[in-house]
Amino acid sequence: MDDRWNLLQNQPFSRLNARERAYAICNPESFTELLGPRLKLTSPHLPPMGQTPQFDDGVVVGLGTVGKAPAVVVSQESKFLGGGVGEAHGTKMVMAIRLALRGQEILESRSKSSESRGRVAVVISFDTGGVRLQEANAGLLAHSEVMDAFQAARGKVPIIGIVGGTVGCFGGMGFVAASVDVLIMSDVGRLGLTGPGVIEEVVGTEEFDAANRALVWRTTGGRHRFITRDADFIVEDTMKAFREKVAEVASWPIEKIASKRIIGTGEMVLEQMRLVDLAANDRIQDSWDLWRQFGNEDIEYLWDSNVSEFEANARRWPRGRVGDND
Amino acid sequence: MINFVGRGRDAIDYIVDEGSFEENLCGGETLDPEWAESAVVGSATLSGETVTVIANDAGIANPRFRMVYAGLMGLEEGFKMAHAVYLTIKADKDKPLAEKRPIILVVDTPGMSPGKVEEIIGIYKSTGAYQLASAEARRAGHPIVAMVVGRAISGGFLCHGLQADRILALSDEFGTMVHVMPLVGIARVTKINIMLLEELSEGNPVFASGVSHFYNLGGVDEIIESVADMRPRVKAQIDEIRRLKAAGEYDKVGPWSRLMSGIKRGGRKTSEKVIELMEEEFNLALSSWLGGEDDGFTP
Amino acid sequence: MALERLEFEYLGPAEKGKRDWEYIHIGHVMSGDLEILAEPMPHEPGVTKFHVTTSAVGFGSVWQMVIDEFMATHKVRACEIWINDDGATPAVVKLRLAQLAKEMSREKSG
């Protein structure tokens, strides 16, 4: 029995490091890291700036099994430079998705009992502020490479995203997370493009008071993202909760997984435009204004309730498509 | 010297057949002219062939969203551009590869709108949708060429430019700006001495602003030295993209091809090692990961 | 501004018994913290090598002291220890090294 794996399952996901998350999201003893710390492929750009590099460049990538599916796992480490995407970090992410596609092609090329072997899935744990400024240009380009790889994976390899770390998912990685097939968040997780601190700095405190933690969480936190359906699931902040949800989703047929997407087709653009309309002309001042519009009455109760109560009682954006209101 | 910063709309006529641009006409459909007016979309011809054009007009603010001005991309702008791309794909759905109409991106945007309401709704979906649409169009065979005429900055460049097959940029003398953040900003956020950053940027294209740095990293495919060259070079790139796609060489266009150029040009040495080592380790781990050819997959 | 690189090497009697761990990795590079990577060096049974990369320049003697102390308490042999440090205090370094020793013995016992 894998004691370390068992121990990790009951830990808060948010407190684990990227390697522990990658290891424990997979079935026991199934995770093999690629380009791990032993290869010491550190960023050559950081030392001249006086910044100590890290052996994995802030992201753990590896192969494992999730439930019955072979999986490629990407897990960002927010402790190192805020999870910022630099050159090596970015290329590791891009390669992970390309290799998942190759793995799937190999599975498909084996005629015999291909379905019983499962379908390769990509699992990405986002914990990042986006581009690493010390390697800004390479980081930016890596985002475009990841988005392209996502599009290449469409309908072939499902991409399951997780946002449950202490930094959350901001900057360019915000739209990468929005482009996955299924997104799972916890209460700790936050998702956005421009971080609260940046809005405050660029526009002013009257636009966004970044010191107001409650405001930050109700604007970017998992509960709000669940209500607007940007997050498909909200789970408890435990390793086990994330792992079970990922394994469940990975077992779905690819069509069902793809139906959870929020962007990526012309119809979805028009659908999202309806949500945007609700906010035009300053009609929305606060995320809770939206919650009310979707029929949530006792918002304080929803906010304070535990995750399962919240999930059961929250009224989500009626996306407008049949079968989406479950 | 002519300068297109803030004048994306004016630049259109220098790139397509002069006077051919019809705003809001997209793949045969006419869009509401009052919808996100700073996101300029429409049809034009280039050497007589119909193309879709997408640009920013920095002179128009969005009256419905007060944080959208000066060419910033807001919620509606990104979705409108994505919509234009999807209309383009739909219009040519049944056409053969050689007849998929090109999409020309005229790039001059300072970035994404940093507003609170944008975060509440989730502006990442707007920029993400536009990128996915562009990647889909590119992979469906539409040649996409981005012509950077002004500012190509951070998230703005990511959604409007970086998903193109090829990216051309007017050289620095035209006031072109390509970066994530100016050096002073990087110095302030990272607390690294600005003088040191300036010194390092001379030998390393990885963080500093400028067309030539992006060229060395592969992020810009070609630098254009004169305004008169824009039209023929865009046309030549479209022809080249078509040739590559006809041969099935989709990895020789788009973001992945730029990563390869960055390696070739010496700007992305670390990426080269990452790719090589990950391939190697993946191949070694493959049989235990997927199971052998005949023994079936056992979880 | 550039980083400082320090090397320390220790010689002693060869380690007895079989070592099970392939490598051990601990910690993170973040302000006031460090990462440690330990790799076996079976061809040099009596040698321990430390490679330290640190952003805090000019503290070589402090490192020497902390690592000497570590080596005096723990019989760590035949391995190479790589440290990436971002200004950790001696107390944090000691803590991380103690964690390393614990991992080594834990892994050894199975």
XYZ file of C-alpha atoms in Angstrom, chain B:
299
model
C 7.872 58.783 -41.119
C 4.342 57.380 -41.163
C 3.178 55.980 -37.869
C 0.123 53.761 -37.375
C 0.076 53.690 -33.576
C -3.540 54.267 -32.591
C -4.538 54.189 -36.267
C -5.338 50.560 -36.938
C -8.319 51.446 -39.084
C -6.222 53.722 -41.336
C -3.652 50.970 -41.817
C -6.203 48.625 -43.418
C -6.067 50.455 -46.761
C -2.285 50.035 -46.921
C -2.599 46.264 -46.596
C -5.635 45.223 -48.655
C -6.735 46.543 -52.082
C -7.233 50.261 -51.537
C -10.844 51.223 -50.890
C -12.045 47.610 -50.848
C -12.764 47.319 -47.118
C -16.429 46.904 -46.233
C -16.890 47.167 -42.493
C -19.219 44.787 -40.679
C -19.670 42.562 -43.701
C -18.417 39.188 -42.617
C -18.742 35.969 -44.547
C -21.890 37.292 -46.200
C -23.478 38.381 -42.917
C -23.860 42.008 -41.837
C -23.098 42.816 -38.211
C -24.797 45.480 -36.111
C -22.663 48.607 -36.749
C -23.118 49.753 -33.152
C -21.715 46.561 -31.654
C -18.280 47.165 -30.098
C -17.226 49.685 -32.706
C -13.546 49.744 -31.782
C -13.337 46.123 -32.886
C -13.219 46.715 -36.608
C -14.232 43.649 -38.619
C -15.257 43.281 -42.226
C -14.372 42.082 -45.676
C -11.978 43.416 -48.281
C -10.094 42.142 -51.271
C -6.399 41.512 -51.664
C -5.272 41.118 -55.254
C -8.949 40.739 -55.998
C -9.509 37.851 -53.583
C -11.998 38.227 -50.712
C -10.391 38.357 -47.279
C -11.680 38.894 -43.750
C -10.077 41.840 -41.961
C -9.911 42.317 -38.189
C -8.455 45.481 -36.650
C -8.710 47.816 -33.658
C -9.721 51.447 -33.784
C -8.053 53.093 -30.808
C -10.023 56.269 -31.358
C -13.361 54.779 -30.353
C -14.424 53.944 -26.811
C -17.164 51.456 -25.982
C -20.090 53.431 -24.515
C -21.429 50.308 -22.815
C -18.179 49.464 -21.009
C -16.287 52.414 -19.622
C -12.992 50.534 -19.245
C -12.786 49.921 -23.003
C -10.963 52.778 -24.739
C -7.739 53.578 -26.615
C -7.760 50.245 -28.400
C -8.063 48.102 -25.280
C -9.874 44.860 -25.950
C -12.956 44.374 -23.817
C -15.511 41.612 -23.384
C -17.534 42.583 -26.451
C -14.495 43.286 -28.618
C -12.942 39.863 -28.169
C -16.228 38.071 -28.708
C -16.986 40.180 -31.769
C -13.624 39.306 -33.308
C -14.193 35.627 -32.471
C -17.620 35.879 -34.091
C -16.064 37.307 -37.264
C -13.677 34.369 -37.400
C -16.450 31.817 -36.927
C -18.513 33.520 -39.662
C -15.478 33.235 -41.932
C -15.098 29.523 -41.191
C -18.816 28.976 -41.779
C -18.859 30.886 -45.078
C -16.132 28.675 -46.558
C -17.097 25.459 -44.806
C -17.644 23.527 -48.031
C -14.894 25.129 -50.064
C -11.669 23.315 -50.922
C -8.497 24.211 -49.018
C -7.199 26.497 -51.762
C -10.345 28.628 -51.559
C -10.554 29.143 -47.820
C -10.463 32.905 -47.532
C -7.519 34.515 -45.763
C -7.933 36.414 -42.512
C -5.820 39.523 -42.094
C -5.220 40.870 -38.614
C -4.176 44.504 -38.409
C -2.541 44.653 -35.009
C -2.490 47.735 -32.832
C -3.763 47.033 -29.334
C -2.371 48.003 -25.927
C -3.956 44.969 -24.258
C -7.033 43.706 -22.488
C -9.366 45.946 -20.542
C -8.443 45.908 -16.820
C -11.894 46.531 -15.366
C -13.804 45.035 -12.477
C -16.939 44.212 -14.437
C -14.697 42.539 -17.002
C -13.436 40.257 -14.236
C -16.919 39.581 -12.878
C -18.113 38.358 -16.274
C -14.762 36.729 -17.064
C -12.903 38.582 -19.802
C -10.577 35.592 -20.132
C -13.417 33.903 -22.039
C -13.505 36.709 -24.573
C -9.784 36.568 -25.319
C -9.809 32.779 -25.096
C -12.735 32.483 -27.510
C -10.972 34.630 -30.084
C -7.803 32.565 -29.826
C -9.629 29.252 -30.131
C -11.584 30.568 -33.121
C -8.368 31.696 -34.801
C -6.623 28.398 -34.109
C -9.636 26.549 -35.535
C -9.677 28.715 -38.677
C -5.947 28.250 -39.134
C -6.271 24.489 -38.759
C -9.280 24.490 -41.115
C -7.010 25.915 -43.802
C -7.712 29.653 -43.727
C -4.419 31.508 -44.127
C -4.132 33.974 -41.238
C -1.583 36.754 -41.447
C -1.082 39.280 -38.674
C 0.408 42.620 -39.664
C 1.693 44.449 -36.596
C 1.476 48.158 -37.394
C 1.466 49.623 -33.898
C 1.182 48.137 -30.435
C 1.196 44.371 -29.952
C 1.121 44.163 -26.219
C 0.736 41.258 -23.832
C -2.752 39.713 -23.695
C -3.860 41.955 -26.557
C -1.206 40.456 -28.829
C -2.023 36.960 -27.604
C -5.608 37.137 -28.718
C -5.126 39.432 -31.712
C -2.029 38.226 -33.539
C -0.267 35.318 -31.923
C -2.650 32.670 -33.282
C -1.876 33.683 -36.880
C -0.041 31.440 -39.333
C 2.472 34.207 -39.920
C 3.205 37.447 -38.097
C 4.731 40.405 -39.905
C 5.728 43.564 -38.087
C 6.762 46.996 -39.207
C 10.243 47.654 -37.863
C 10.879 49.641 -34.671
C 11.329 52.913 -36.626
C 7.576 52.972 -37.256
C 6.906 53.201 -33.541
C 5.920 49.547 -33.428
C 5.798 48.196 -29.888
C 5.895 44.512 -29.092
C 6.149 43.467 -25.469
C 4.481 42.198 -22.321
C 5.622 45.109 -20.183
C 8.183 47.874 -20.716
C 11.487 47.351 -18.920
C 10.723 49.953 -16.250
C 7.595 47.984 -15.362
C 9.483 44.699 -15.229
C 12.143 46.328 -13.058
C 9.530 47.669 -10.656
C 7.575 44.419 -10.297
C 10.562 42.073 -10.108
C 12.692 44.548 -8.103
C 15.570 43.967 -10.483
C 17.771 46.964 -11.200
C 16.721 48.650 -14.433
C 20.321 49.229 -15.528
C 21.064 45.539 -15.142
C 17.939 44.662 -17.146
C 18.926 47.080 -19.878
C 22.384 45.571 -20.041
C 21.061 41.999 -20.093
C 18.473 42.790 -22.756
C 21.237 43.539 -25.235
C 22.313 39.922 -25.311
C 19.056 38.161 -24.503
C 15.730 38.640 -26.313
C 13.714 36.772 -23.681
C 12.202 39.688 -21.742
C 12.802 43.120 -23.289
C 10.465 44.939 -25.657
C 11.074 45.345 -29.356
C 10.312 43.819 -32.721
C 13.825 42.439 -33.150
C 13.720 40.622 -29.804
C 10.474 38.951 -30.808
C 11.992 38.126 -34.176
C 14.914 36.356 -32.473
C 12.486 34.380 -30.310
C 10.460 33.445 -33.385
C 7.448 35.477 -32.222
C 7.634 37.671 -35.315
C 8.146 35.827 -38.594
C 9.212 38.744 -40.755
C 10.170 42.373 -40.196
C 8.811 44.800 -42.784
C 10.942 47.846 -43.503
C 8.562 49.980 -45.528
C 4.839 50.670 -45.624
C 4.743 49.887 -49.336
C 6.054 46.393 -48.606
C 3.147 45.462 -46.367
C 0.668 44.582 -49.119
C 2.980 42.436 -51.293
C 4.521 40.693 -48.262
C 1.143 39.846 -46.757
C 0.093 38.465 -50.139
C 3.324 36.482 -50.489
C 2.851 35.002 -47.016
C -0.709 33.963 -47.862
C 0.591 32.116 -50.910
C 3.299 30.440 -48.873
C 0.859 29.441 -46.120
C -1.451 27.925 -48.742
C 1.403 25.968 -50.226
C 2.390 24.567 -46.807
C -1.178 23.692 -45.850
C -1.782 22.006 -49.189
C 1.214 19.827 -48.362
C -0.239 19.089 -44.917
C 2.592 20.940 -43.176
C 0.495 22.463 -40.418
C 3.427 22.449 -38.000
C 5.264 24.834 -40.326
C 2.754 27.601 -39.728
C 1.277 29.035 -36.537
C 2.604 29.104 -32.959
C 4.528 25.824 -33.109
C 6.402 26.960 -36.232
C 7.375 30.136 -34.407
C 8.754 28.080 -31.529
C 10.844 26.211 -34.108
C 12.027 29.517 -35.648
C 12.939 30.766 -32.193
C 15.135 27.706 -31.741
C 16.684 28.149 -35.182
C 17.354 31.826 -34.558
C 19.035 30.998 -31.253
C 16.521 32.826 -29.056
C 14.997 29.749 -27.425
C 17.824 27.451 -26.495
C 16.146 26.132 -23.361
C 13.008 25.149 -25.267
C 15.101 23.075 -27.626
C 16.532 21.080 -24.708
C 13.100 20.696 -23.098
C 11.633 19.268 -26.287
C 14.513 16.887 -26.852
C 14.607 15.563 -23.277
C 10.859 15.230 -22.902
C 10.618 13.294 -26.156
C 13.355 10.994 -24.929
C 11.813 10.389 -21.513
C 8.345 9.995 -22.961
C 9.538 7.275 -25.311
C 11.235 5.461 -22.431
C 8.140 5.644 -20.230
C 5.667 4.868 -22.996
C 5.298 1.127 -22.638
C 4.785 1.200 -18.884
C 2.355 4.121 -19.262
C 0.127 2.741 -21.994
C 0.891 -0.915 -21.495
C 2.590 -3.117 -24.060
C 1.166 -3.765 -27.488
C -0.622 -6.970 -26.505
C -1.052 -7.104 -22.775
C -3.977 -4.703 -22.608
C -4.250 -1.669 -20.425
C -4.635 -2.393 -16.750
C -5.305 0.517 -14.450
